[in-house]
CSV table of C-alpha atoms in Angstrom, one decimal:
chain,number,residue,atom,x,y,z
A,1,UNK,CA,0.0,0.0,0.0
A,2,UNK,CA,1.2,3.5,-0.6
A,3,UNK,CA,0.0,7.0,-0.2
A,4,UNK,CA,0.5,10.7,-0.4
A,5,UNK,CA,-0.7,13.7,1.5
A,6,UNK,CA,-2.5,15.0,-1.5
A,7,UNK,CA,-6.0,13.5,-1.5
A,8,UNK,CA,-7.5,11.6,-4.3
A,9,UNK,CA,-10.8,13.4,-4.8
A,10,UNK,CA,-13.6,13.4,-3.7
A,11,UNK,CA,-16.2,16.1,-3.6
A,12,UNK,CA,-16.2,19.1,-5.9
A,13,UNK,CA,-18.2,22.2,-5.4
A,14,UNK,CA,-20.6,23.6,-7.9
A,15,UNK,CA,-19.9,27.3,-8.4
A,16,UNK,CA,-23.5,28.6,-8.9
A,17,UNK,CA,-24.2,26.0,-11.6
A,18,UNK,CA,-24.9,22.4,-12.3
A,19,UNK,CA,-21.5,21.0,-12.9
A,20,UNK,CA,-21.6,17.2,-13.0
A,21,UNK,CA,-19.2,15.4,-10.6
A,22,UNK,CA,-18.7,11.8,-9.7
A,23,UNK,CA,-17.8,12.0,-6.0
A,24,UNK,CA,-17.6,9.7,-2.9
A,25,UNK,CA,-18.4,10.2,0.8
A,26,UNK,CA,-15.9,11.8,3.2
A,27,UNK,CA,-14.7,8.6,4.8
A,28,UNK,CA,-13.7,7.2,1.4
A,29,UNK,CA,-12.3,10.5,0.4
A,30,UNK,CA,-9.8,10.3,3.2
A,31,UNK,CA,-9.2,6.6,2.4
A,32,UNK,CA,-8.4,7.5,-1.2
A,33,UNK,CA,-5.3,9.5,-0.4
A,34,UNK,CA,-2.9,9.0,-3.3
A,35,UNK,CA,-2.4,5.3,-3.9
A,36,UNK,CA,-3.7,4.4,-0.5
A,37,UNK,CA,-6.5,2.1,-1.6
A,38,UNK,CA,-5.6,-1.6,-1.8
A,39,UNK,CA,-3.0,-2.5,-4.4
A,40,UNK,CA,-2.1,-5.8,-5.9
A,41,UNK,CA,-0.1,-6.9,-2.9
A,42,UNK,CA,-3.1,-6.5,-0.5
A,43,UNK,CA,-6.5,-8.0,-0.1
A,44,UNK,CA,-9.0,-6.9,-2.7
A,45,UNK,CA,-11.6,-4.4,-1.6
A,46,UNK,CA,-15.2,-5.4,-1.1
A,47,UNK,CA,-17.0,-4.0,-4.1
A,48,UNK,CA,-20.1,-2.1,-2.8
A,49,UNK,CA,-23.6,-2.9,-3.9
A,50,UNK,CA,-25.1,-0.5,-6.4
A,51,UNK,CA,-25.9,2.8,-4.9
A,52,UNK,CA,-29.4,4.0,-4.9
A,53,UNK,CA,-30.6,7.5,-5.4
A,54,UNK,CA,-31.2,9.4,-2.2
A,55,UNK,CA,-34.7,9.1,-0.6
A,56,UNK,CA,-34.5,12.7,0.4
A,57,UNK,CA,-33.9,15.8,-1.7
A,58,UNK,CA,-31.8,18.9,-1.1
A,59,UNK,CA,-34.8,20.9,0.0
A,60,UNK,CA,-35.6,18.5,2.8
A,61,UNK,CA,-32.0,18.5,4.0
A,62,UNK,CA,-31.9,22.3,3.9
A,63,UNK,CA,-35.2,22.5,5.8
A,64,UNK,CA,-33.8,20.2,8.6
A,65,UNK,CA,-30.7,22.3,8.9
A,66,UNK,CA,-32.7,25.6,9.0
A,67,UNK,CA,-35.0,24.2,11.7
A,68,UNK,CA,-32.0,23.1,13.8
A,69,UNK,CA,-30.4,26.5,13.5
A,70,UNK,CA,-33.6,28.2,14.6
A,71,UNK,CA,-33.6,26.0,17.7
A,72,UNK,CA,-30.0,26.9,18.5
A,73,UNK,CA,-28.6,23.6,17.3
A,74,UNK,CA,-26.1,22.7,14.6
A,75,UNK,CA,-27.5,22.8,11.1
A,76,UNK,CA,-24.7,20.7,9.8
A,77,UNK,CA,-25.3,17.9,12.3
A,78,UNK,CA,-29.0,17.9,11.6
A,79,UNK,CA,-28.3,17.6,7.9
A,80,UNK,CA,-25.9,14.7,8.5
A,81,UNK,CA,-28.6,12.9,10.5
A,82,UNK,CA,-31.1,13.3,7.7
A,83,UNK,CA,-28.6,12.1,5.0
A,84,UNK,CA,-27.5,9.1,7.1
A,85,UNK,CA,-31.1,7.9,7.3
A,86,UNK,CA,-31.7,8.3,3.6
A,87,UNK,CA,-30.2,5.1,2.4
A,88,UNK,CA,-27.8,7.0,0.2
A,89,UNK,CA,-24.5,5.2,0.3
A,90,UNK,CA,-22.5,8.0,-1.1
A,91,UNK,CA,-24.5,10.9,0.4
A,92,UNK,CA,-22.5,13.2,2.7
A,93,UNK,CA,-22.5,16.6,4.4
A,94,UNK,CA,-19.4,18.7,4.6
A,95,UNK,CA,-18.9,21.8,6.7
A,96,UNK,CA,-17.8,25.0,4.9
A,97,UNK,CA,-14.1,24.5,5.7
A,98,UNK,CA,-14.0,20.9,4.6
A,99,UNK,CA,-15.7,21.7,1.3
A,100,UNK,CA,-13.3,24.5,0.7
A,101,UNK,CA,-10.4,22.1,1.2
A,102,UNK,CA,-11.9,19.7,-1.4
A,103,UNK,CA,-12.3,22.5,-3.9
A,104,UNK,CA,-8.7,23.7,-3.4
A,105,UNK,CA,-7.5,20.1,-3.7
A,106,UNK,CA,-9.3,19.7,-7.0
A,107,UNK,CA,-7.7,22.9,-8.1
A,108,UNK,CA,-4.4,21.1,-7.6
A,109,UNK,CA,-3.4,22.3,-4.1
A,110,UNK,CA,-3.1,20.7,-0.6
A,111,UNK,CA,-1.6,21.4,2.8
A,112,UNK,CA,1.1,19.1,4.0
A,113,UNK,CA,4.9,18.5,4.2
A,114,UNK,CA,5.3,17.2,0.7
A,115,UNK,CA,6.0,13.5,0.8
A,116,UNK,CA,4.5,10.3,-0.3
A,117,UNK,CA,4.9,7.0,1.5
A,118,UNK,CA,4.1,3.3,1.4
A,119,UNK,CA,3.9,0.6,4.0
A,120,UNK,CA,6.6,-2.1,3.5
A,121,UNK,CA,6.1,-5.8,4.0
A,122,UNK,CA,7.6,-5.4,7.5
A,123,UNK,CA,5.0,-2.7,8.3
A,124,UNK,CA,7.4,0.2,8.2
A,125,UNK,CA,6.5,3.5,6.6
A,126,UNK,CA,8.9,4.2,3.7
A,127,UNK,CA,9.1,7.5,1.9
A,128,UNK,CA,8.6,6.9,-1.8
A,129,UNK,CA,8.7,10.5,-3.2
A,130,UNK,CA,9.5,14.0,-1.9
A,131,UNK,CA,7.8,17.0,-3.4
A,132,UNK,CA,10.4,19.4,-4.8
A,133,UNK,CA,10.6,22.6,-2.9
A,134,UNK,CA,8.3,21.3,-0.1
A,135,UNK,CA,9.1,21.2,3.6
A,136,UNK,CA,10.3,17.6,3.5
A,137,UNK,CA,12.7,18.3,0.7
A,138,UNK,CA,14.0,21.4,2.6
A,139,UNK,CA,14.6,19.2,5.7
A,140,UNK,CA,16.8,16.8,3.6
A,141,UNK,CA,14.3,13.9,3.7
A,142,UNK,CA,14.8,11.5,0.7
A,143,UNK,CA,13.0,8.7,-0.9
A,144,UNK,CA,13.9,5.5,0.9
A,145,UNK,CA,13.9,7.1,4.4
A,146,UNK,CA,11.7,5.5,7.0
A,147,UNK,CA,9.2,7.6,9.0
A,148,UNK,CA,9.2,6.0,12.4
A,149,UNK,CA,6.8,8.4,14.3
A,150,UNK,CA,4.8,11.6,13.8
A,151,UNK,CA,4.4,14.0,16.8
A,152,UNK,CA,5.6,11.1,19.0
A,153,UNK,CA,3.0,8.6,17.7
A,154,UNK,CA,4.6,5.4,16.3
A,155,UNK,CA,3.4,4.8,12.8
A,156,UNK,CA,4.7,1.3,12.2
A,157,UNK,CA,2.0,-1.0,11.0
A,158,UNK,CA,-0.6,1.8,10.8
A,159,UNK,CA,-2.7,2.3,7.6
A,160,UNK,CA,-1.2,4.6,5.1
A,161,UNK,CA,-4.3,6.8,5.2
A,162,UNK,CA,-3.8,7.4,9.0
A,163,UNK,CA,-0.2,8.3,8.4
A,164,UNK,CA,-1.0,10.7,5.6
A,165,UNK,CA,-3.8,12.3,7.8
A,166,UNK,CA,-1.2,12.8,10.6
A,167,UNK,CA,1.1,14.6,8.2
A,168,UNK,CA,-1.7,16.8,7.0
A,169,UNK,CA,-2.8,17.4,10.6
A,170,UNK,CA,-6.2,15.9,10.2
A,171,UNK,CA,-8.3,15.2,13.3
A,172,UNK,CA,-8.6,11.4,13.1
A,173,UNK,CA,-12.2,11.0,14.0
A,174,UNK,CA,-14.5,8.1,13.2
A,175,UNK,CA,-14.0,7.0,9.6
A,176,UNK,CA,-10.7,8.8,9.4
A,177,UNK,CA,-12.2,12.1,8.3
A,178,UNK,CA,-11.5,15.4,10.0
A,179,UNK,CA,-10.3,18.9,9.6
A,180,UNK,CA,-6.8,19.6,8.4
A,181,UNK,CA,-4.3,21.8,10.2
A,182,UNK,CA,-3.4,25.0,8.3
A,183,UNK,CA,-0.2,26.0,6.6
A,184,UNK,CA,2.6,27.0,9.0
A,185,UNK,CA,1.6,24.5,11.7
A,186,UNK,CA,4.4,22.3,13.0
A,187,UNK,CA,4.8,18.6,12.8
A,188,UNK,CA,7.6,16.5,14.3
A,189,UNK,CA,8.9,13.5,12.3
A,190,UNK,CA,11.1,10.7,13.7
A,191,UNK,CA,13.1,9.4,10.8
A,192,UNK,CA,15.7,6.7,10.0
A,193,UNK,CA,18.2,6.2,7.2
A,194,UNK,CA,20.6,3.3,7.0
A,195,UNK,CA,20.4,2.7,10.8
A,196,UNK,CA,20.8,6.4,11.6
A,197,UNK,CA,17.9,8.0,13.5
A,198,UNK,CA,17.1,11.7,13.8
A,199,UNK,CA,14.2,14.0,14.4
A,200,UNK,CA,13.0,17.0,12.3
A,201,UNK,CA,10.3,19.6,13.0
A,202,UNK,CA,8.7,20.7,9.7
A,203,UNK,CA,6.0,23.3,9.1
A,204,UNK,CA,3.2,22.4,6.8
A,205,UNK,CA,2.9,24.4,3.6
A,206,UNK,CA,0.4,25.0,0.8
A,207,UNK,CA,1.7,22.9,-2.1
A,208,UNK,CA,0.6,22.3,-5.6
A,209,UNK,CA,-0.1,18.7,-6.7
A,210,UNK,CA,1.6,17.0,-9.6
A,211,UNK,CA,-1.4,15.1,-10.9
A,212,UNK,CA,0.2,14.2,-14.3
A,213,UNK,CA,3.7,12.9,-14.9
A,214,UNK,CA,5.2,11.7,-18.2
A,215,UNK,CA,8.0,9.3,-18.6
A,216,UNK,CA,9.8,7.6,-21.5
A,217,UNK,CA,9.6,3.9,-22.1
A,218,UNK,CA,11.8,1.6,-24.2
A,219,UNK,CA,11.5,2.3,-27.9
A,220,UNK,CA,10.1,5.8,-27.6
A,221,UNK,CA,6.8,5.0,-26.1
A,222,UNK,CA,5.4,7.3,-23.3
A,223,UNK,CA,3.9,6.5,-19.9
A,224,UNK,CA,1.4,9.1,-18.7
A,225,UNK,CA,0.6,8.7,-15.0
A,226,UNK,CA,-2.5,10.5,-13.8
A,227,UNK,CA,-2.9,10.5,-10.0
A,228,UNK,CA,-6.1,12.5,-10.0
A,229,UNK,CA,-8.2,14.5,-12.4
A,230,UNK,CA,-7.6,17.9,-11.0
A,231,UNK,CA,-8.0,21.2,-12.8
A,232,UNK,CA,-5.8,21.2,-15.9
A,233,UNK,CA,-5.0,17.5,-15.9
A,234,UNK,CA,-7.0,16.7,-19.0
A,235,UNK,CA,-5.1,19.3,-21.1
A,236,UNK,CA,-1.8,18.0,-19.7
A,237,UNK,CA,-2.7,14.5,-20.9
A,238,UNK,CA,-3.6,15.9,-24.4
A,239,UNK,CA,-0.3,17.8,-24.5
A,240,UNK,CA,1.7,14.7,-23.6
A,241,UNK,CA,0.0,12.7,-26.3
A,242,UNK,CA,0.6,15.5,-28.9
A,243,UNK,CA,4.3,15.7,-27.8
A,244,UNK,CA,5.0,12.0,-28.1
A,245,UNK,CA,7.0,10.8,-31.1
A,246,UNK,CA,5.0,9.9,-34.2
A,247,UNK,CA,3.8,6.3,-33.9
A,248,UNK,CA,4.9,5.9,-30.3
A,249,UNK,CA,2.4,4.1,-28.0
A,250,UNK,CA,0.9,5.4,-24.8
A,251,UNK,CA,0.7,3.6,-21.5
A,252,UNK,CA,-1.9,5.5,-19.5
A,253,UNK,CA,-1.4,4.6,-15.8
A,254,UNK,CA,-4.6,5.2,-13.8
A,255,UNK,CA,-3.7,3.0,-10.8
A,256,UNK,CA,-4.7,4.5,-7.5
A,257,UNK,CA,-6.5,7.3,-9.3
A,258,UNK,CA,-9.5,8.2,-7.1
A,259,UNK,CA,-11.3,10.4,-9.6
A,260,UNK,CA,-11.8,14.1,-9.6
A,261,UNK,CA,-13.4,16.5,-12.1
A,262,UNK,CA,-15.5,14.8,-14.8
A,263,UNK,CA,-14.8,17.7,-17.2
A,264,UNK,CA,-11.1,16.9,-16.9
A,265,UNK,CA,-11.7,13.2,-17.4
A,266,UNK,CA,-13.6,13.9,-20.6
A,267,UNK,CA,-10.7,16.0,-21.8
A,268,UNK,CA,-8.3,13.2,-21.1
A,269,UNK,CA,-10.4,10.7,-23.0
A,270,UNK,CA,-10.6,13.2,-25.8
A,271,UNK,CA,-6.8,12.9,-26.3
A,272,UNK,CA,-7.5,9.4,-27.8
A,273,UNK,CA,-10.8,9.9,-29.5
A,274,UNK,CA,-12.2,11.9,-32.4
A,275,UNK,CA,-15.5,13.0,-30.8
A,276,UNK,CA,-18.2,10.5,-30.0
A,277,UNK,CA,-19.6,9.1,-26.7
A,278,UNK,CA,-17.6,9.0,-23.5
A,279,UNK,CA,-20.4,8.1,-21.1
A,280,UNK,CA,-24.1,8.4,-20.5
A,281,UNK,CA,-25.7,9.2,-17.2
A,282,UNK,CA,-29.1,9.9,-15.6
A,283,UNK,CA,-30.1,12.8,-13.3
A,284,UNK,CA,-33.3,11.9,-11.5
A,285,UNK,CA,-34.4,9.8,-14.5
A,286,UNK,CA,-33.4,12.2,-17.3
A,287,UNK,CA,-30.9,10.7,-19.6
A,288,UNK,CA,-27.8,12.7,-20.6
A,289,UNK,CA,-24.5,12.1,-22.3
A,290,UNK,CA,-20.9,13.2,-22.3
A,291,UNK,CA,-19.0,13.5,-25.6
A,292,UNK,CA,-15.3,13.7,-26.4
A,293,UNK,CA,-13.9,16.7,-28.2
A,294,UNK,CA,-13.0,16.1,-31.9
A,295,UNK,CA,-9.5,15.8,-33.1
A,296,UNK,CA,-7.9,13.3,-30.7
A,297,UNK,CA,-5.2,10.9,-31.8
A,298,UNK,CA,-6.9,7.7,-32.9
A,299,UNK,CA,-3.9,6.0,-34.4
A,300,UNK,CA,-1.4,5.4,-31.5
A,301,UNK,CA,-1.5,2.1,-29.6
A,302,UNK,CA,-2.9,2.7,-26.1
A,303,UNK,CA,-2.8,0.5,-23.0
A,304,UNK,CA,-4.6,1.6,-19.9
A,305,UNK,CA,-3.3,0.3,-16.5
A,306,UNK,CA,-5.8,0.0,-13.7
A,307,UNK,CA,-6.2,-1.5,-10.3
A,308,UNK,CA,-8.7,-1.7,-7.4
A,309,UNK,CA,-7.8,2.0,-6.5
A,310,UNK,CA,-9.0,3.2,-10.0
A,311,UNK,CA,-12.4,4.8,-9.3
A,312,UNK,CA,-15.0,7.3,-10.3
A,313,UNK,CA,-13.8,9.7,-13.1
A,314,UNK,CA,-10.8,7.4,-13.7
A,315,UNK,CA,-13.3,4.5,-14.4
A,316,UNK,CA,-15.2,6.8,-16.8
A,317,UNK,CA,-12.0,7.2,-18.9
A,318,UNK,CA,-11.2,3.5,-18.7
A,319,UNK,CA,-14.6,2.5,-19.8
A,320,UNK,CA,-14.8,4.9,-22.6
A,321,UNK,CA,-11.5,3.8,-24.2
A,322,UNK,CA,-12.2,0.2,-23.6
A,323,UNK,CA,-15.7,0.2,-25.1
A,324,UNK,CA,-14.7,2.4,-28.0
A,325,UNK,CA,-12.0,-0.2,-28.9
A,326,UNK,CA,-9.3,2.5,-28.4
A,327,UNK,CA,-7.2,0.7,-25.8
A,328,UNK,CA,-6.3,-2.6,-24.2
A,329,UNK,CA,-6.9,-2.5,-20.4
A,330,UNK,CA,-4.4,-4.3,-18.1
A,331,UNK,CA,-4.5,-4.8,-14.4
A,332,UNK,CA,-7.2,-5.8,-11.9
A,333,UNK,CA,-10.9,-4.9,-11.5
A,334,UNK,CA,-11.5,-1.3,-10.8
A,335,UNK,CA,-13.3,-0.1,-7.6
A,336,UNK,CA,-16.8,0.4,-8.9
A,337,UNK,CA,-17.9,4.0,-8.1
A,338,UNK,CA,-20.3,5.1,-10.8
A,339,UNK,CA,-22.9,7.1,-9.0
A,340,UNK,CA,-23.6,10.8,-9.6
A,341,UNK,CA,-23.8,13.3,-6.7
A,342,UNK,CA,-25.0,16.9,-6.9
A,343,UNK,CA,-24.1,19.4,-4.2
A,344,UNK,CA,-26.3,22.0,-2.6
A,345,UNK,CA,-25.4,24.7,-0.1
A,346,UNK,CA,-27.2,24.6,3.2
A,347,UNK,CA,-28.3,27.7,5.3
A,348,UNK,CA,-25.2,27.5,7.5
A,349,UNK,CA,-22.8,27.4,4.6
A,350,UNK,CA,-22.2,23.6,4.7
A,351,UNK,CA,-22.8,21.5,1.6
A,352,UNK,CA,-24.9,18.4,1.2
A,353,UNK,CA,-24.0,15.9,-1.6
A,354,UNK,CA,-26.9,13.6,-2.6
A,355,UNK,CA,-26.9,10.8,-5.1
A,356,UNK,CA,-29.1,11.7,-8.1
A,357,UNK,CA,-28.1,9.1,-10.7
A,358,UNK,CA,-25.6,6.7,-12.2
A,359,UNK,CA,-23.4,6.7,-15.3
A,360,UNK,CA,-22.7,4.0,-17.9
A,361,UNK,CA,-20.0,3.3,-20.3
A,362,UNK,CA,-20.6,3.8,-24.1
A,363,UNK,CA,-21.6,0.2,-24.4
A,364,UNK,CA,-24.2,0.6,-21.7
A,365,UNK,CA,-22.3,-1.1,-18.9
A,366,UNK,CA,-23.0,-0.1,-15.3
A,367,UNK,CA,-19.9,0.7,-13.3
A,368,UNK,CA,-21.4,1.3,-9.9
A,369,UNK,CA,-20.9,-1.7,-7.6
A,370,UNK,CA,-19.3,-3.7,-10.5
A,371,UNK,CA,-16.2,-1.9,-11.6
A,372,UNK,CA,-14.5,-2.5,-14.9
A,373,UNK,CA,-12.9,-5.8,-15.7
A,374,UNK,CA,-9.6,-5.4,-17.6
A,375,UNK,CA,-9.0,-7.2,-20.9
A,376,UNK,CA,-5.9,-8.7,-19.4
A,377,UNK,CA,-5.9,-9.6,-15.7
A,378,UNK,CA,-2.6,-8.8,-14.0
A,379,UNK,CA,-1.5,-8.2,-10.4
A,380,UNK,CA,2.1,-8.8,-9.8
A,381,UNK,CA,4.3,-7.0,-12.3
A,382,UNK,CA,1.3,-5.4,-14.0
A,383,UNK,CA,3.3,-2.5,-15.2
A,384,UNK,CA,5.8,-4.7,-16.9
A,385,UNK,CA,3.0,-6.8,-18.5
A,386,UNK,CA,1.3,-3.6,-19.7
A,387,UNK,CA,4.6,-2.5,-21.4
A,388,UNK,CA,4.8,-5.9,-23.1
A,389,UNK,CA,1.3,-5.6,-24.4
A,390,UNK,CA,2.0,-2.1,-25.7
A,391,UNK,CA,5.2,-3.3,-27.5
A,392,UNK,CA,3.1,-6.1,-29.0
A,393,UNK,CA,0.7,-3.6,-30.4
A,394,UNK,CA,3.6,-1.9,-32.2
A,395,UNK,CA,3.8,1.0,-29.7
A,396,UNK,CA,7.5,1.8,-30.3
A,397,UNK,CA,8.6,4.8,-32.2
């Protein structure tokens, strides 16, 4: 298992309009910190049953919040109680601060010390990546170092999501969700490198995420890794495809991608399609569709790499390219989050997300509760197998 402080998203605000988002509840939003959902070397997740539309509407939730406020009680807590009784698996209520954090995260920002980590087979927390220019980098922390404790709390054997929450300064309440400490707050890390132990006090900072990274593979092929569909990530994918050598294949790595903005996911899919259907969805029974932009590259070989942490908007991209015959999908079954939530602002400024529908792939396949089955199942060495498939498709320049 591995993780990063930057969350894999989660809710997205609607700025005075009906912007479609595929989102998940706060407990899973915290659990989906970068690459922190189960990977190939851990037990597969329990795929949830298909979500149902909420049995309450936003008006009822708002009314409950307003009544509680008039009685001198918490409107947010009243709204949470109504949503929890609604049968809406993915419904959630966020206070104003939490929702602002989600919005900032989807804009490509987060508060933390700038490191990613994974749990080793022995239960230790190993640093896998250090954010250039972040507090961790400034303190001399390097990939391969071991984080032994955070603010005096031993982290050996703890879930990666808990460790990332401690680095962010989250209040670890029930379900792992909580408020994050602000930029400038201190956090003390106990570290180890090659048997040498030391302690560093870092101050959290506001950092920009690196949602899209591009690497070169043998023969001129390109690997495009998308950690989350944050603002601008779709255009970054399109730019990477345009910049790849003529005839070079693309390995699109969506492992551990917890979703994000649907508009960015559609742009990313458009890099490989020349218009046409990306997905259909329903909003309270009304059928709608999402279409790719014209002019995408339809000639390059494409392999999409997925796992059990591929969810929501990332599944939308996977399903579109698979159903349209535009890619070969390699890996393990995706998470299965295909329900549509719409947010509404409550009287106290908090935000309620209620399930209003579900989306389907171009071939009409339901994703919610089912996930997407790859064309080639692979767990161990999935990345290597994906490269082999890409080479077999002629994906070398």
